[in-house]
Short mmCIF file of C-alpha atoms in Angstrom, two decimals:
data_model
loop_
_atom_site.label_atom_id
_atom_site.label_comp_id
_atom_site.label_asym_id
_atom_site.label_seq_id
_atom_site.Cartn_x
_atom_site.Cartn_y
_atom_site.Cartn_z
CA ASN G 1 -48.70 -89.19 -69.19
CA ASN G 2 -49.32 -86.97 -72.20
CA VAL G 3 -48.41 -89.36 -75.00
CA ASN G 4 -50.18 -89.25 -78.35
CA PHE G 5 -50.68 -92.94 -79.05
CA ARG G 6 -51.37 -94.32 -82.48
CA PRO G 7 -54.63 -96.32 -82.56
CA TYR G 8 -52.92 -99.71 -82.45
CA GLN G 9 -50.40 -98.97 -79.69
CA LEU G 10 -52.52 -98.96 -76.53
CA PRO G 11 -54.29 -102.27 -77.34
CA ALA G 12 -50.86 -103.85 -77.80
CA ALA G 13 -49.66 -102.43 -74.48
CA GLU G 14 -52.77 -103.66 -72.67
CA TYR G 15 -52.28 -107.11 -74.18
CA LEU G 16 -48.82 -107.32 -72.57
CA THR G 17 -50.09 -106.26 -69.14
CA LYS G 18 -52.44 -109.26 -69.04
CA ARG G 19 -49.75 -111.87 -69.70
CA LYS G 20 -46.73 -113.24 -67.91
CA ARG G 21 -45.38 -114.31 -71.30
CA GLY G 22 -46.20 -112.03 -74.21
CA MET G 23 -44.98 -111.12 -77.67
CA VAL G 24 -45.83 -108.09 -79.80
CA GLN G 25 -45.02 -108.60 -83.47
CA ALA G 26 -45.09 -105.26 -85.26
CA PRO G 27 -43.54 -103.72 -88.37
CA ALA G 28 -40.51 -101.50 -88.13
CA GLY G 29 -41.50 -97.95 -87.35
CA SER G 30 -44.66 -98.90 -85.47
CA GLY G 31 -43.26 -97.67 -82.16
CA LYS G 32 -42.57 -100.95 -80.37
CA THR G 33 -40.44 -99.31 -77.67
CA VAL G 34 -43.26 -96.90 -76.87
CA ILE G 35 -45.68 -99.85 -76.67
CA ALA G 36 -43.42 -101.70 -74.24
CA ALA G 37 -42.86 -98.61 -72.08
CA ALA G 38 -46.61 -97.93 -72.03
CA ALA G 39 -47.29 -101.53 -70.97
CA LEU G 40 -44.81 -101.19 -68.12
CA CYS G 41 -46.39 -97.94 -66.98
CA ILE G 42 -49.92 -99.42 -67.07
CA ALA G 43 -48.85 -102.50 -65.12
CA LEU G 44 -47.06 -100.43 -62.47
CA LYS G 45 -50.02 -98.12 -61.92
CA ALA G 46 -52.54 -100.97 -61.81
CA LYS G 47 -51.39 -102.17 -58.38
CA GLN G 48 -50.16 -100.27 -55.36
CA ARG G 49 -46.88 -101.58 -53.91
CA ASP G 50 -44.84 -100.83 -50.82
CA CYS G 51 -41.58 -100.58 -52.71
CA LYS G 52 -40.31 -100.00 -56.22
CA VAL G 53 -40.45 -102.82 -58.77
CA LYS G 54 -37.25 -103.95 -60.44
CA ALA G 55 -37.81 -103.88 -64.19
CA GLY G 56 -35.34 -104.99 -66.86
CA TRP G 57 -35.00 -104.04 -70.51
CA MET G 58 -32.76 -106.16 -72.71
CA ALA G 59 -31.56 -104.72 -76.04
CA ASN G 60 -29.18 -105.76 -78.80
CA THR G 61 -27.18 -102.56 -79.39
CA GLN G 62 -26.21 -99.38 -77.58
CA GLU G 63 -28.41 -97.44 -79.99
CA GLN G 64 -31.39 -99.51 -78.85
CA VAL G 65 -30.45 -98.86 -75.23
CA ALA G 66 -30.65 -95.13 -75.93
CA GLN G 67 -34.02 -95.58 -77.65
CA ALA G 68 -35.32 -97.53 -74.65
CA HIS G 69 -34.33 -94.72 -72.28
CA ALA G 70 -36.07 -92.22 -74.59
CA ALA G 71 -39.28 -94.28 -74.58
CA LEU G 72 -39.20 -94.71 -70.80
CA ALA G 73 -38.77 -90.95 -70.37
CA LEU G 74 -42.17 -90.45 -72.02
CA PHE G 75 -43.78 -91.99 -68.93
CA PRO G 76 -42.57 -90.17 -65.77
CA ASP G 77 -44.59 -92.52 -63.55
CA ILE G 78 -42.20 -95.36 -64.41
CA ALA G 79 -39.26 -93.67 -62.66
CA ARG G 80 -41.47 -93.07 -59.61
CA LEU G 81 -42.71 -96.66 -59.37
CA ALA G 82 -39.81 -98.76 -60.65
CA ASP G 83 -36.06 -99.07 -60.86
CA VAL G 84 -35.42 -99.87 -64.51
CA THR G 85 -32.20 -101.41 -65.76
CA VAL G 86 -31.56 -101.23 -69.51
CA ALA G 87 -28.68 -103.33 -70.82
CA CYS G 88 -27.34 -104.92 -73.98
CA ALA G 89 -27.43 -108.69 -74.23
CA ALA G 90 -23.64 -108.58 -74.53
CA ALA G 91 -23.49 -107.48 -70.87
CA GLY G 92 -24.71 -110.91 -69.76
CA THR G 93 -27.05 -109.51 -67.10
CA ASP G 94 -28.62 -111.77 -64.48
CA TRP G 95 -32.32 -110.88 -64.42
CA SER G 96 -33.28 -113.30 -61.64
CA SER G 97 -34.27 -110.56 -59.18
CA PHE G 98 -36.41 -108.62 -61.66
CA GLY G 99 -40.19 -108.62 -61.68
CA VAL G 100 -40.50 -107.97 -65.39
CA LEU G 101 -38.14 -108.21 -68.35
CA ILE G 102 -38.74 -106.50 -71.70
CA VAL G 103 -36.81 -108.02 -74.61
CA ASP G 104 -36.26 -105.75 -77.60
CA GLU G 105 -35.45 -107.36 -80.98
CA ALA G 106 -36.68 -110.59 -79.47
CA HIS G 107 -36.00 -112.63 -82.61
CA HIS G 108 -32.50 -113.04 -81.14
CA ALA G 109 -33.97 -114.81 -78.10
CA PRO G 110 -33.41 -118.41 -79.31
CA ALA G 111 -29.64 -117.81 -79.34
CA PRO G 112 -28.09 -119.72 -76.40
CA GLU G 113 -26.71 -116.67 -74.55
CA TRP G 114 -29.97 -114.74 -75.01
CA GLN G 115 -31.97 -117.74 -73.81
CA ARG G 116 -29.82 -118.10 -70.73
CA GLN G 117 -30.31 -114.48 -69.73
CA ILE G 118 -34.04 -114.38 -70.47
CA GLN G 119 -34.71 -117.63 -68.61
CA SER G 120 -33.00 -116.22 -65.53
CA CYS G 121 -36.03 -113.93 -65.06
CA SER G 122 -38.82 -115.57 -63.05
CA GLY G 123 -41.14 -112.61 -63.51
CA ALA G 124 -43.09 -111.45 -66.56
CA ILE G 125 -41.26 -111.64 -69.90
CA TRP G 126 -42.45 -109.45 -72.75
CA GLY G 127 -40.88 -109.50 -76.20
CA MET G 128 -41.16 -107.35 -79.28
CA THR G 129 -39.89 -107.83 -82.78
CA ALA G 130 -40.79 -107.30 -86.42
CA THR G 131 -39.39 -110.66 -87.52
CA PRO G 132 -40.19 -113.61 -85.23
CA PRO G 133 -39.05 -117.10 -86.32
CA GLU G 134 -41.31 -118.83 -88.83
CA PRO G 135 -43.12 -122.02 -87.69
CA HIS G 136 -40.89 -124.20 -89.88
CA GLU G 137 -37.69 -122.84 -88.34
CA SER G 138 -35.90 -124.67 -85.54
CA ARG G 139 -35.83 -121.41 -83.55
CA HIS G 140 -39.63 -121.23 -83.43
CA GLU G 141 -40.18 -123.73 -80.60
CA PRO G 142 -37.69 -122.19 -78.12
CA PHE G 143 -39.02 -118.77 -79.08
CA CYS G 144 -42.56 -119.80 -78.13
CA GLU G 145 -41.31 -121.36 -74.89
CA LEU G 146 -39.95 -117.95 -73.90
CA PHE G 147 -42.81 -115.71 -75.02
CA GLY G 148 -45.80 -118.01 -75.52
CA SER G 149 -47.62 -118.68 -78.77
CA ASP G 150 -50.51 -116.24 -78.36
CA TRP G 151 -48.91 -113.18 -79.94
CA HIS G 152 -50.36 -109.74 -80.51
CA ILE G 153 -49.77 -108.93 -84.17
CA ILE G 154 -49.76 -105.43 -85.62
CA LYS G 155 -49.96 -105.55 -89.39
CA ARG G 156 -48.53 -103.12 -91.88
CA LYS G 157 -52.00 -102.01 -92.86
CA ASP G 158 -52.55 -100.98 -89.22
CA VAL G 159 -49.65 -98.59 -89.59
CA GLY G 160 -50.81 -97.50 -93.04
CA GLU G 161 -51.61 -93.89 -92.21
CA ASN G 162 -47.95 -93.30 -91.38
CA LEU G 163 -46.57 -94.89 -94.53
CA ALA G 164 -45.38 -93.04 -97.57
CA ARG G 165 -46.35 -93.78 -101.16
CA ALA G 166 -43.88 -95.74 -103.24
CA LYS G 167 -43.13 -96.95 -106.74
CA VAL G 168 -40.71 -99.64 -107.84
CA PHE G 169 -38.31 -99.47 -110.76
CA ILE G 170 -35.96 -102.35 -111.60
CA VAL G 171 -32.61 -101.68 -113.29
CA ASP G 172 -29.37 -103.59 -113.84
CA SER G 173 -25.90 -102.31 -112.98
CA SER G 174 -23.01 -104.76 -112.98
CA ASP G 175 -19.66 -105.61 -114.52
CA THR G 176 -19.75 -107.68 -117.70
CA GLY G 177 -18.58 -111.29 -117.56
CA LEU G 178 -19.24 -111.43 -113.83
CA ARG G 179 -20.85 -114.85 -113.74
CA GLU G 180 -17.85 -116.46 -115.47
CA LEU G 181 -15.45 -114.63 -113.18
CA ILE G 182 -17.30 -115.80 -110.06
CA ASP G 183 -17.58 -119.38 -111.29
CA ALA G 184 -13.85 -119.51 -112.00
CA ASP G 185 -13.02 -118.04 -108.59
CA ILE G 186 -15.25 -120.58 -106.85
CA ASP G 187 -13.67 -123.51 -108.73
CA ARG G 188 -10.15 -122.27 -107.95
CA THR G 189 -10.84 -121.58 -104.27
CA VAL G 190 -12.64 -124.87 -103.66
CA ALA G 191 -9.76 -126.82 -105.21
CA TRP G 192 -7.30 -125.04 -102.91
CA ARG G 193 -9.34 -125.30 -99.70
CA ARG G 194 -10.25 -128.95 -100.23
CA ARG G 195 -6.70 -129.88 -99.24
CA TYR G 196 -7.34 -129.05 -95.59
CA TRP G 197 -11.18 -128.90 -95.40
CA ARG G 198 -12.68 -131.16 -92.73
CA GLY G 199 -16.36 -130.40 -93.23
CA GLY G 200 -18.88 -131.63 -95.78
CA GLU G 201 -18.40 -131.01 -99.49
CA GLY G 202 -21.68 -129.11 -99.80
CA GLU G 203 -20.73 -126.85 -96.91
CA LEU G 204 -17.40 -126.08 -98.58
CA TRP G 205 -19.04 -125.12 -101.87
CA GLY G 206 -21.64 -123.00 -100.12
CA GLN G 207 -19.12 -121.06 -98.03
CA VAL G 208 -16.80 -120.41 -100.93
CA ALA G 209 -19.66 -119.41 -103.24
CA TRP G 210 -21.01 -116.86 -100.77
CA GLN G 211 -17.58 -115.34 -100.14
CA SER G 212 -16.78 -115.12 -103.86
CA ILE G 213 -20.09 -113.46 -104.63
CA ILE G 214 -19.67 -110.87 -101.87
CA LYS G 215 -16.11 -110.14 -102.98
CA LEU G 216 -16.51 -110.09 -106.78
CA GLY G 217 -20.22 -109.44 -107.16
CA ILE G 218 -20.51 -106.64 -104.62
CA VAL G 219 -17.29 -105.26 -103.13
CA GLU G 220 -15.18 -105.37 -106.32
CA ASN G 221 -18.02 -104.85 -108.79
CA GLY G 222 -16.76 -101.63 -110.37
CA CYS G 223 -19.84 -100.79 -112.41
CA ARG G 224 -22.10 -101.33 -109.44
CA ASN G 225 -19.89 -99.28 -107.13
CA MET G 226 -19.74 -96.40 -109.59
CA LYS G 227 -23.53 -96.44 -109.88
CA ALA G 228 -23.87 -96.21 -106.11
CA ILE G 229 -21.43 -93.28 -106.01
CA GLU G 230 -23.29 -91.60 -108.87
CA LEU G 231 -26.57 -91.90 -106.95
CA ALA G 232 -25.02 -90.55 -103.75
CA ARG G 233 -23.59 -87.55 -105.62
CA LYS G 234 -26.87 -87.00 -107.43
CA HIS G 235 -28.52 -86.59 -104.02
CA SER G 236 -25.69 -84.56 -102.50
CA GLY G 237 -28.23 -82.04 -101.23
CA ASP G 238 -30.18 -84.72 -99.37
CA GLN G 239 -29.42 -86.86 -96.34
CA VAL G 240 -28.29 -90.17 -97.83
CA LEU G 241 -28.05 -93.47 -95.95
CA MET G 242 -25.97 -96.15 -97.71
CA LEU G 243 -25.83 -99.73 -96.43
CA VAL G 244 -22.93 -102.05 -97.26
CA ASN G 245 -21.66 -105.51 -96.24
CA GLN G 246 -18.09 -104.82 -95.16
CA ILE G 247 -16.19 -102.18 -93.22
CA GLU G 248 -13.51 -101.88 -95.92
CA HIS G 249 -16.20 -101.28 -98.52
CA ALA G 250 -17.78 -98.58 -96.36
CA GLU G 251 -14.41 -96.85 -95.93
CA TRP G 252 -13.77 -96.99 -99.69
CA PHE G 253 -17.11 -95.35 -100.42
CA ALA G 254 -16.41 -92.68 -97.77
CA GLU G 255 -13.18 -91.80 -99.60
CA ASN G 256 -15.04 -91.38 -102.90
CA ILE G 257 -18.25 -89.64 -101.83
CA PRO G 258 -17.95 -85.99 -100.75
CA ASN G 259 -19.09 -85.10 -97.24
CA SER G 260 -19.64 -88.72 -96.21
CA VAL G 261 -18.59 -90.85 -93.25
CA ALA G 262 -18.35 -94.59 -92.65
CA CYS G 263 -20.16 -95.83 -89.55
CA PHE G 264 -19.69 -99.27 -88.02
CA SER G 265 -19.64 -100.91 -84.59
CA LYS G 266 -15.88 -101.47 -84.36
CA MET G 267 -15.06 -97.78 -84.78
CA GLY G 268 -15.85 -97.25 -81.10
CA LYS G 269 -18.87 -95.92 -79.26
CA LYS G 270 -17.80 -92.26 -79.17
CA LYS G 271 -16.79 -92.06 -82.83
CA ARG G 272 -19.94 -93.89 -83.88
CA ALA G 273 -22.14 -91.55 -81.85
CA ALA G 274 -20.33 -88.54 -83.32
CA ALA G 275 -20.91 -89.82 -86.86
CA LEU G 276 -24.62 -90.42 -86.23
CA ASP G 277 -25.04 -87.02 -84.56
CA ALA G 278 -23.30 -85.28 -87.48
CA PHE G 279 -25.64 -87.00 -89.93
CA LYS G 280 -28.73 -86.12 -87.91
CA ALA G 281 -27.57 -82.52 -87.69
CA GLY G 282 -26.98 -82.34 -91.45
CA ALA G 283 -23.24 -81.68 -91.09
CA VAL G 284 -22.58 -85.00 -92.87
CA LYS G 285 -24.70 -85.62 -95.96
CA CYS G 286 -24.00 -89.32 -96.53
CA LEU G 287 -23.79 -91.97 -93.81
CA ILE G 288 -22.32 -95.30 -94.97
CA ALA G 289 -23.19 -98.04 -92.49
CA THR G 290 -22.58 -101.77 -92.19
CA SER G 291 -24.64 -104.23 -90.11
CA LEU G 292 -24.85 -101.50 -87.49
CA ALA G 293 -27.95 -100.33 -89.37
CA ASP G 294 -29.68 -103.71 -89.33
CA GLU G 295 -31.68 -102.97 -86.20
CA GLY G 296 -32.55 -100.01 -84.09
CA LEU G 297 -30.97 -97.24 -86.15
CA ASP G 298 -33.21 -94.20 -85.93
CA LEU G 299 -32.45 -91.61 -88.63
CA PRO G 300 -35.60 -89.53 -89.06
CA ASN G 301 -33.92 -87.06 -91.41
CA ALA G 302 -32.84 -89.63 -94.03
CA ASP G 303 -34.05 -88.63 -97.49
CA THR G 304 -32.44 -91.32 -99.60
CA LEU G 305 -31.50 -94.95 -99.01
CA ILE G 306 -28.93 -96.72 -101.19
CA LEU G 307 -28.76 -100.43 -100.37
CA VAL G 308 -25.42 -101.65 -101.70
CA SER G 309 -25.18 -104.67 -99.40
CA GLY G 310 -25.98 -108.22 -100.41
CA GLY G 311 -29.56 -109.21 -100.99
CA ARG G 312 -30.19 -112.18 -98.73
CA SER G 313 -33.57 -112.05 -97.08
CA LYS G 314 -32.01 -110.95 -93.78
CA ARG G 315 -30.49 -107.90 -95.41
CA HIS G 316 -33.75 -107.11 -97.16
CA SER G 317 -35.45 -107.24 -93.78
CA ALA G 318 -32.73 -105.05 -92.37
CA ALA G 319 -33.45 -102.46 -95.04
CA GLY G 320 -37.08 -102.44 -94.00
CA GLU G 321 -36.03 -102.26 -90.35
CA CYS G 322 -33.73 -99.27 -90.64
CA CYS G 323 -36.02 -97.43 -93.06
CA GLY G 324 -39.15 -98.01 -91.08
CA ARG G 325 -38.01 -96.55 -87.79
CA SER G 326 -39.41 -93.04 -88.11
CA LEU G 327 -42.45 -93.21 -90.32
CA GLY G 328 -44.29 -90.02 -91.10
CA ASN G 329 -47.08 -88.87 -93.37
CA ARG G 330 -44.76 -88.24 -96.28
CA THR G 331 -45.80 -88.56 -99.86
CA GLY G 332 -43.47 -88.50 -102.81
CA ALA G 333 -41.77 -90.59 -105.43
CA PHE G 334 -39.86 -93.41 -103.81
CA THR G 335 -37.57 -95.07 -106.32
CA ILE G 336 -36.52 -98.62 -105.56
CA LEU G 337 -33.87 -100.00 -107.90
CA PRO G 338 -33.17 -103.72 -107.42
CA THR G 339 -30.10 -105.00 -109.25
CA ARG G 340 -29.88 -108.73 -109.88
CA PHE G 341 -26.35 -109.45 -111.00
CA ILE G 342 -25.70 -113.19 -111.01
CA ARG G 343 -27.10 -115.83 -113.32
CA SER G 344 -24.90 -118.89 -112.96
CA ARG G 345 -24.38 -120.83 -116.16
CA ARG G 346 -25.49 -123.90 -114.22
CA ASN G 347 -28.95 -122.52 -113.52
CA LYS G 348 -31.88 -124.53 -114.78
CA ALA G 349 -34.66 -122.49 -116.37
CA ALA G 350 -37.23 -123.83 -113.92
CA GLN G 351 -35.01 -123.07 -110.94
CA ASP G 352 -34.41 -119.57 -112.25
CA ARG G 353 -38.11 -118.87 -112.66
CA THR G 354 -38.88 -120.20 -109.19
CA HIS G 355 -36.12 -118.19 -107.60
CA THR G 356 -37.09 -115.00 -109.41
CA ALA G 357 -40.64 -115.35 -108.12
CA SER G 358 -39.34 -115.91 -104.60
CA TRP G 359 -37.03 -112.93 -104.89
CA ASP G 360 -39.84 -110.68 -106.06
CA THR G 361 -42.17 -111.85 -103.28
CA ASN G 362 -39.58 -111.32 -100.57
CA LEU G 363 -38.72 -107.87 -101.88
CA ARG G 364 -42.32 -106.75 -101.97
CA LYS G 365 -43.08 -108.15 -98.52
CA THR G 366 -40.07 -106.42 -97.04
CA ILE G 367 -40.24 -103.03 -98.69
CA ALA G 368 -43.88 -102.33 -99.32
CA ASN G 369 -47.53 -103.18 -98.97
CA ILE G 370 -49.23 -104.08 -102.23
CA ASP G 371 -52.66 -102.81 -103.20
CA GLU G 372 -54.67 -103.57 -106.32
CA ASN G 373 -52.91 -100.93 -108.37
CA ASN G 374 -49.25 -100.92 -107.40
CA LEU G 375 -46.99 -100.62 -104.40
CA LYS G 376 -49.07 -98.15 -102.49
CA TYR G 377 -47.23 -97.79 -99.24
CA SER G 378 -43.57 -98.16 -98.39
CA LEU G 379 -42.21 -98.90 -94.93
CA CYS G 380 -39.53 -96.28 -95.27
CA SER G 381 -38.54 -93.11 -93.49
CA ALA G 382 -36.54 -91.85 -96.46
CA ARG G 383 -38.66 -89.06 -97.88
CA GLU G 384 -37.57 -88.96 -101.50
CA TYR G 385 -35.75 -91.92 -103.00
CA ILE G 386 -34.73 -95.48 -102.24
CA TYR G 387 -32.13 -97.15 -104.42
CA LEU G 388 -32.12 -100.85 -103.64
CA PHE G 389 -29.39 -103.13 -104.97
CA ALA G 390 -31.05 -106.46 -104.18
CA ASP G 391 -28.72 -109.22 -105.32
CA GLU G 392 -30.63 -112.44 -104.72
CA ARG G 393 -29.30 -114.54 -107.56
CA HIS G 394 -26.42 -115.82 -105.44
CA ASN G 395 -28.90 -118.06 -103.61
CA ALA G 396 -29.70 -119.84 -106.87
CA ALA G 397 -25.98 -120.11 -107.66
CA HIS G 398 -25.40 -121.54 -104.20
CA LYS G 399 -28.13 -124.14 -104.70
CA ASN G 400 -26.77 -125.14 -108.08
CA ARG G 401 -23.29 -125.51 -106.68
CA LYS G 402 -24.65 -127.90 -104.06
CA LEU G 403 -26.68 -129.67 -106.75
CA LYS G 404 -23.54 -130.12 -108.80
CA THR G 405 -21.76 -131.64 -105.81
CA ASP G 406 -24.63 -134.02 -105.07
CA MET G 407 -24.75 -135.15 -108.70
CA ALA G 408 -20.99 -135.77 -108.65
#
């Protein structure tokens, strides 16, 4: 097979072929699907068999299913030696008759339905993900039971030659009086919901706080929304990818940004595919996506990323995921603009300093590698600019709300 492997890909593939349980942890854009397909091809060719092997490939989205088929097509020997079934986890496939199962986005594996399907396979089980559970997480133990604890890890520096140079600029863009508005909304909503709430008090405060912050701090934050529109229009000649939290928010942006389209899972497979194809072809200049873009979205022609969605660590990781899919040797000025918009009046100075440090660390780990001088490399496929609205302060507000409840 005439495949031009990156230096770190074949060793990762060979690692999988030597294990019945294996896990490749690699950054977004490192070519994990190619690694898995290469491992399957090597394993099939290593031993002569009288009949074809049944191989399974479990993915999270239809887009990832398409990417799996594209990776498998790079190795014609696979079709000759195996019958490969690629399916979404939502299909609930029984893998009990399969000799090998490849699990894409394997960080979902600890979920009960994923576990059930994966455990049905008595053959080899190989996983791949950029974000496996941390040792302190409850998901870590079941994850290791499925894939083992001896992982093959590809680091960002291993992918460094394919990363583009980046710089970080921090700006603020938010409505005035937002913290007071959010606090008042939380107080009012908690008082109303408490009448029928059956859960714990801390859980009530946390749920209400998160919903209020998404609604008032992001979706209805006029200044912030206008800034995002301004950036999209500024780059009207580029291919712009905008990420948001909610479908309604995506549709609102699509109405206010010329030559743009909202893209989300519930719009239907055909419409979604048409929107993605139009963006890739350049017919649509701005693609506004929801959680659809969290994993497996391959948009090699994206020039600019505008992250409007909330800034929890998962969404930060999602930004790195979707931007790191199609890395190339591209140099240029990447502009990352984090906007921190909430500072609850209940914040303690020490808590605020601690949280700010945590926010900065998470941002840097997700978006870029750090060298002695600055942010040297960025895990992004966008070739020109990245505008990142990273709203992490809600976590501190959430904690203080719970603290207030505990003190009461």
